[in-house]
Amino acid sequence: MHDGMESPTRQIEPSLLDSHVHFVDPSRPEGLVWPAPDSPLYRPALPSDLAAVYGGRPPSGCIAVETSRRESDDRWLLQLAAREPLVRGVVLNLQADLRDFEVRLENALEHDNFVGIRLRPIADYDLSSGLLKDNLQRLGDAGKTVEFGARSGAQKAGFERLANSLPNLLFILDHAGHPPSSPDASFCAWQTGIREIALQPNTVCKVTGIAARSERIFARLMETFGERRLLYGSNWPVCALSAQEMTANLACLTRFAGDAATALFSANAERAYRLDEAAKAAAAGTSGVSP
């Protein structure tokens, strides 16, 4: 299952890229939508904190993923990325189910670190909506990505149909499609759902939160998507990893991935989010919008 790729080394290369992190700062004057004040996650989670959790093997970059629909939170995240070299890409919300999406998209495209959007909470979206599809077409025309989690079978089926209807847009399945923890009927349903999604060539999958749970899950993901379509993400700070836990998880995933480690930990995310193109656009002083 190597998709014709040359075999990389078995070690994580220095340019480890974490494709799914969340940054929050409770001290912001406008407050936070997430997490709630009574949550254990209600504390600063910033790039310096992320680097500390990785300890002696810090990532060369990360993708910061939205935590709310508020425009003020979009702006804050873009501003954070502009001053923090660790943040190589930002995934915003932008509410793609609303008619003002085009305006919000145009504003986001002025920032080189903007790489895509997330549909969340996914239960609030009608994935068959013509307005949603039109807005996502604009996103694809701009060379950006869309991602969302699909916990239920119906959501996975909606993911597959949406990806099929918009072949020029890259769809990223978050959190490995939420695999169940036990090998029962729900595990079979999860396998069926991700298999249908993977049949669409414009889909990739983030591997988050499974390292300590099951090599079996990782094996199914590799069999289903192949080594060129899996992206490593920590889901920090939701995963609440200590530096010791992070090291252990990376070791597990490195062992699971074998010769596909380089692809999993950096190359696939670089390609999916077009990070080389974004860097060139920033250097040239352009908007980063695909021609």
Coordinates of C-alpha atoms in Angstrom, one line a residue:
M1 CA 0.0 0.0 0.0
H2 CA 2.6 2.5 -1.0
D3 CA 0.8 4.2 -3.9
G4 CA 4.0 4.1 -6.0
M5 CA 5.8 6.4 -3.6
E6 CA 9.5 5.9 -2.8
S7 CA 10.0 4.5 0.7
P8 CA 10.9 7.2 3.2
T9 CA 12.9 6.5 6.3
R10 CA 11.4 5.0 9.4
Q11 CA 12.2 8.1 11.5
I12 CA 10.1 11.2 11.8
E13 CA 11.9 13.8 9.8
P14 CA 12.7 17.1 11.6
S15 CA 9.9 18.9 9.7
L16 CA 7.2 17.2 11.7
L17 CA 3.9 19.1 10.9
D18 CA 1.0 18.9 13.3
S19 CA -2.1 19.4 11.2
H20 CA -4.7 19.8 13.9
V21 CA -4.2 22.1 16.9
H22 CA -6.4 24.7 18.6
F23 CA -5.2 28.0 20.1
V24 CA -7.2 29.9 22.8
D25 CA -6.5 32.8 25.1
P26 CA -9.0 33.3 28.0
S27 CA -7.5 36.8 28.6
R28 CA -8.9 38.2 25.4
P29 CA -11.3 41.1 26.1
E30 CA -14.1 39.5 24.0
G31 CA -13.9 36.3 25.9
L32 CA -14.2 32.8 24.4
V33 CA -17.0 30.7 22.9
W34 CA -15.0 27.6 23.6
P35 CA -13.9 26.2 26.0
A36 CA -16.4 27.1 28.7
P37 CA -15.1 28.8 31.9
D38 CA -15.8 25.6 33.9
S39 CA -13.8 23.4 31.5
P40 CA -10.3 22.1 32.4
L41 CA -9.3 23.4 29.0
Y42 CA -10.1 27.0 30.0
R43 CA -6.5 28.1 30.1
P44 CA -4.0 29.6 27.7
A45 CA -3.1 27.3 24.8
L46 CA -0.7 29.2 22.6
P47 CA 2.1 28.3 20.2
S48 CA 4.8 28.4 22.9
D49 CA 2.7 26.0 25.0
L50 CA 2.4 23.6 22.0
A51 CA 6.2 23.7 21.5
A52 CA 6.7 22.9 25.2
V53 CA 4.4 19.8 25.0
Y54 CA 6.5 18.5 22.1
G55 CA 9.6 18.9 24.2
G56 CA 12.8 17.8 22.5
R57 CA 11.1 17.1 19.2
P58 CA 9.2 20.3 18.4
P59 CA 7.3 20.5 15.2
S60 CA 8.5 22.7 12.4
G61 CA 4.9 23.9 12.0
C62 CA 1.3 23.4 12.7
I63 CA -2.2 24.0 11.3
A64 CA -4.4 26.1 13.7
V65 CA -8.0 25.0 13.4
E66 CA -11.0 27.3 14.4
T67 CA -12.9 26.9 17.6
S68 CA -15.9 29.1 16.9
R69 CA -18.0 30.8 14.2
R70 CA -17.3 34.3 15.4
E71 CA -15.6 36.7 13.0
S72 CA -13.6 38.1 15.9
D73 CA -12.1 34.7 16.5
D74 CA -11.2 34.3 12.8
R75 CA -9.4 37.6 13.0
W76 CA -7.6 36.8 16.2
L77 CA -6.4 33.4 14.8
L78 CA -5.1 35.1 11.6
Q79 CA -3.3 37.7 13.6
L80 CA -1.7 35.1 15.8
A81 CA -0.5 33.2 12.7
A82 CA 0.9 36.4 11.2
R83 CA 3.3 36.8 14.2
E84 CA 4.0 33.2 15.1
P85 CA 6.3 31.3 12.6
L86 CA 5.1 28.0 14.1
V87 CA 1.6 28.5 12.7
R88 CA 1.9 27.7 9.0
G89 CA -1.8 27.5 8.2
V90 CA -5.1 28.6 9.6
V91 CA -8.4 26.8 9.1
L92 CA -11.4 29.1 9.7
N93 CA -15.1 28.6 10.1
L94 CA -16.6 31.4 7.9
Q95 CA -20.1 29.8 8.1
A96 CA -20.3 28.4 4.6
D97 CA -24.0 27.9 4.9
L98 CA -24.7 31.7 4.9
R99 CA -25.1 34.1 2.0
D100 CA -22.3 36.4 3.3
F101 CA -19.8 33.6 2.9
E102 CA -18.4 35.0 -0.3
V103 CA -17.5 38.3 1.5
R104 CA -15.9 36.5 4.4
L105 CA -14.0 34.2 2.0
E106 CA -12.6 37.2 0.1
N107 CA -11.4 38.8 3.3
A108 CA -9.8 35.5 4.4
L109 CA -8.0 35.2 1.1
E110 CA -6.1 38.4 1.8
H111 CA -4.1 36.3 4.4
D112 CA -1.4 34.0 3.1
N113 CA -1.8 31.7 6.2
F114 CA -5.5 31.0 5.4
V115 CA -5.6 27.4 4.0
G116 CA -9.2 26.3 4.4
I117 CA -12.4 26.1 6.4
R118 CA -14.1 23.7 8.8
L119 CA -17.8 23.0 8.9
R120 CA -18.7 22.9 12.6
P121 CA -20.8 21.9 14.4
I122 CA -21.5 19.6 11.5
A123 CA -24.9 18.6 12.8
D124 CA -26.1 22.2 12.0
Y125 CA -25.3 21.9 8.3
D126 CA -27.5 20.6 5.5
L127 CA -24.9 18.9 3.4
S128 CA -27.3 18.7 0.5
S129 CA -27.9 22.5 0.5
G130 CA -27.4 24.2 -2.9
L131 CA -26.1 27.3 -1.2
L132 CA -23.5 25.3 0.8
K133 CA -22.3 23.6 -2.4
D134 CA -22.1 27.0 -4.3
N135 CA -20.0 28.4 -1.5
L136 CA -17.8 25.4 -1.3
Q137 CA -17.3 25.6 -5.0
R138 CA -15.9 29.1 -4.5
L139 CA -13.5 27.7 -1.9
G140 CA -12.3 25.0 -4.3
D141 CA -11.8 27.6 -7.0
A142 CA -9.6 29.5 -4.6
G143 CA -7.5 26.4 -4.0
K144 CA -8.5 26.0 -0.4
T145 CA -9.7 23.0 1.6
V146 CA -12.8 22.0 3.6
E147 CA -12.8 19.7 6.6
F148 CA -15.2 18.4 9.1
G149 CA -15.8 15.4 11.4
A150 CA -18.4 12.8 10.5
R151 CA -19.3 10.8 13.6
S152 CA -22.5 9.1 12.4
G153 CA -23.1 6.9 9.4
A154 CA -25.4 9.6 7.9
Q155 CA -22.7 12.2 8.2
K156 CA -20.2 10.0 6.6
A157 CA -22.6 9.3 3.7
G158 CA -23.2 13.1 3.4
F159 CA -19.4 13.6 3.4
E160 CA -19.0 11.1 0.5
R161 CA -21.8 12.6 -1.5
L162 CA -20.5 16.2 -1.0
A163 CA -17.0 15.2 -2.1
N164 CA -18.4 13.4 -5.1
S165 CA -20.3 16.5 -6.2
L166 CA -17.3 18.9 -5.8
P167 CA -14.3 17.1 -7.4
N168 CA -12.1 20.2 -7.5
L169 CA -12.3 20.7 -3.8
L170 CA -10.1 18.7 -1.3
F171 CA -12.1 17.3 1.6
I172 CA -10.4 16.4 4.8
L173 CA -12.0 14.0 7.2
D174 CA -11.3 15.0 10.8
H175 CA -10.4 12.7 13.7
A176 CA -10.3 9.6 11.5
G177 CA -14.0 9.6 11.2
H178 CA -14.4 9.0 14.9
P179 CA -13.6 5.3 15.2
P180 CA -15.3 3.4 18.0
S181 CA -13.2 2.1 20.8
S182 CA -14.5 -1.5 20.7
P183 CA -14.5 -4.0 17.9
D184 CA -18.3 -4.5 17.5
A185 CA -21.0 -3.6 15.0
S186 CA -20.2 0.1 15.3
F187 CA -16.6 -0.7 14.3
C188 CA -17.9 -2.4 11.1
A189 CA -20.1 0.6 10.4
W190 CA -17.1 2.9 10.8
Q191 CA -15.1 0.9 8.4
T192 CA -17.9 0.9 5.8
G193 CA -18.3 4.7 6.2
I194 CA -14.6 5.6 5.7
R195 CA -14.3 3.1 2.9
E196 CA -17.0 4.9 0.9
I197 CA -15.4 8.2 1.6
A198 CA -12.0 7.0 0.5
L199 CA -13.4 6.0 -2.9
Q200 CA -13.6 9.7 -3.7
P201 CA -10.0 10.7 -4.8
N202 CA -10.4 14.2 -3.5
T203 CA -10.5 13.0 0.2
V204 CA -7.8 12.7 2.8
C205 CA -8.1 11.8 6.5
K206 CA -6.5 13.2 9.7
V207 CA -5.2 10.7 12.1
T208 CA -5.8 12.2 15.5
G209 CA -6.1 10.7 19.0
I210 CA -5.7 7.0 18.1
A211 CA -2.1 6.2 18.8
A212 CA -2.6 4.9 22.3
R213 CA -5.9 3.3 21.4
S214 CA -5.4 0.8 18.6
E215 CA -2.9 -0.3 16.0
R216 CA -5.9 -2.0 14.4
I217 CA -7.6 1.4 13.7
F218 CA -4.4 2.8 12.1
A219 CA -4.1 -0.4 10.0
R220 CA -7.7 0.1 8.7
L221 CA -7.0 3.7 7.9
M222 CA -3.8 2.8 6.0
E223 CA -5.6 0.1 4.1
T224 CA -8.5 2.4 3.3
F225 CA -6.8 5.7 2.4
G226 CA -3.2 4.6 1.6
E227 CA 0.0 6.3 2.9
R228 CA -0.4 9.4 0.7
R229 CA -3.8 10.4 2.2
L230 CA -3.3 10.3 5.9
L231 CA -2.3 13.4 7.9
Y232 CA -0.9 13.4 11.4
G233 CA -2.6 15.8 13.9
S234 CA -2.4 15.9 17.7
N235 CA -5.8 17.6 18.4
W236 CA -4.0 19.5 21.2
P237 CA -5.0 20.8 23.7
V238 CA -8.3 18.8 23.5
C239 CA -6.2 15.6 23.9
A240 CA -4.5 17.2 26.9
L241 CA -1.2 15.5 26.2
S242 CA 1.7 16.0 28.5
A243 CA 5.2 16.0 27.0
Q244 CA 5.6 12.4 28.1
E245 CA 2.3 11.4 26.5
M246 CA 3.1 13.2 23.3
T247 CA 6.5 11.4 23.0
A248 CA 4.8 8.0 23.6
N249 CA 2.1 8.8 21.0
L250 CA 4.6 9.8 18.4
A251 CA 6.6 6.6 19.0
C252 CA 3.4 4.5 18.6
L253 CA 2.5 6.2 15.4
T254 CA 6.0 6.0 14.0
R255 CA 6.0 2.3 14.6
F256 CA 2.5 1.9 13.1
A257 CA 3.4 3.9 10.0
G258 CA 6.7 2.2 9.3
D259 CA 8.0 3.3 5.9
A260 CA 5.1 5.8 5.6
A261 CA 6.2 7.9 8.5
T262 CA 7.5 10.8 6.5
A263 CA 4.3 11.0 4.5
L264 CA 2.2 10.8 7.6
F265 CA 4.0 13.3 9.7
S266 CA 4.7 16.0 7.2
A267 CA 4.6 15.5 3.4
N268 CA 0.9 14.8 3.1
A269 CA -0.1 17.9 5.1
E270 CA 2.3 20.0 3.1
R271 CA 0.6 18.8 -0.1
A272 CA -3.0 18.9 1.2
Y273 CA -2.8 22.5 2.5
R274 CA -0.5 23.6 -0.4
L275 CA 1.9 25.1 2.1
D276 CA 4.8 25.5 -0.4
E277 CA 2.5 27.6 -2.6
A278 CA 1.4 29.7 0.4
A279 CA 5.0 30.3 1.4
K280 CA 5.9 31.4 -2.2
A281 CA 2.9 33.7 -2.3
A282 CA 3.9 35.3 1.0
A283 CA 7.4 35.8 -0.2
A284 CA 6.1 37.4 -3.4
G285 CA 3.7 39.6 -1.5
T286 CA 0.6 38.1 -3.3
S287 CA -2.6 36.9 -1.8
G288 CA -1.9 33.2 -2.3
V289 CA -5.1 32.6 -4.4
S290 CA -4.6 30.0 -7.1
P291 CA -4.8 31.5 -10.7

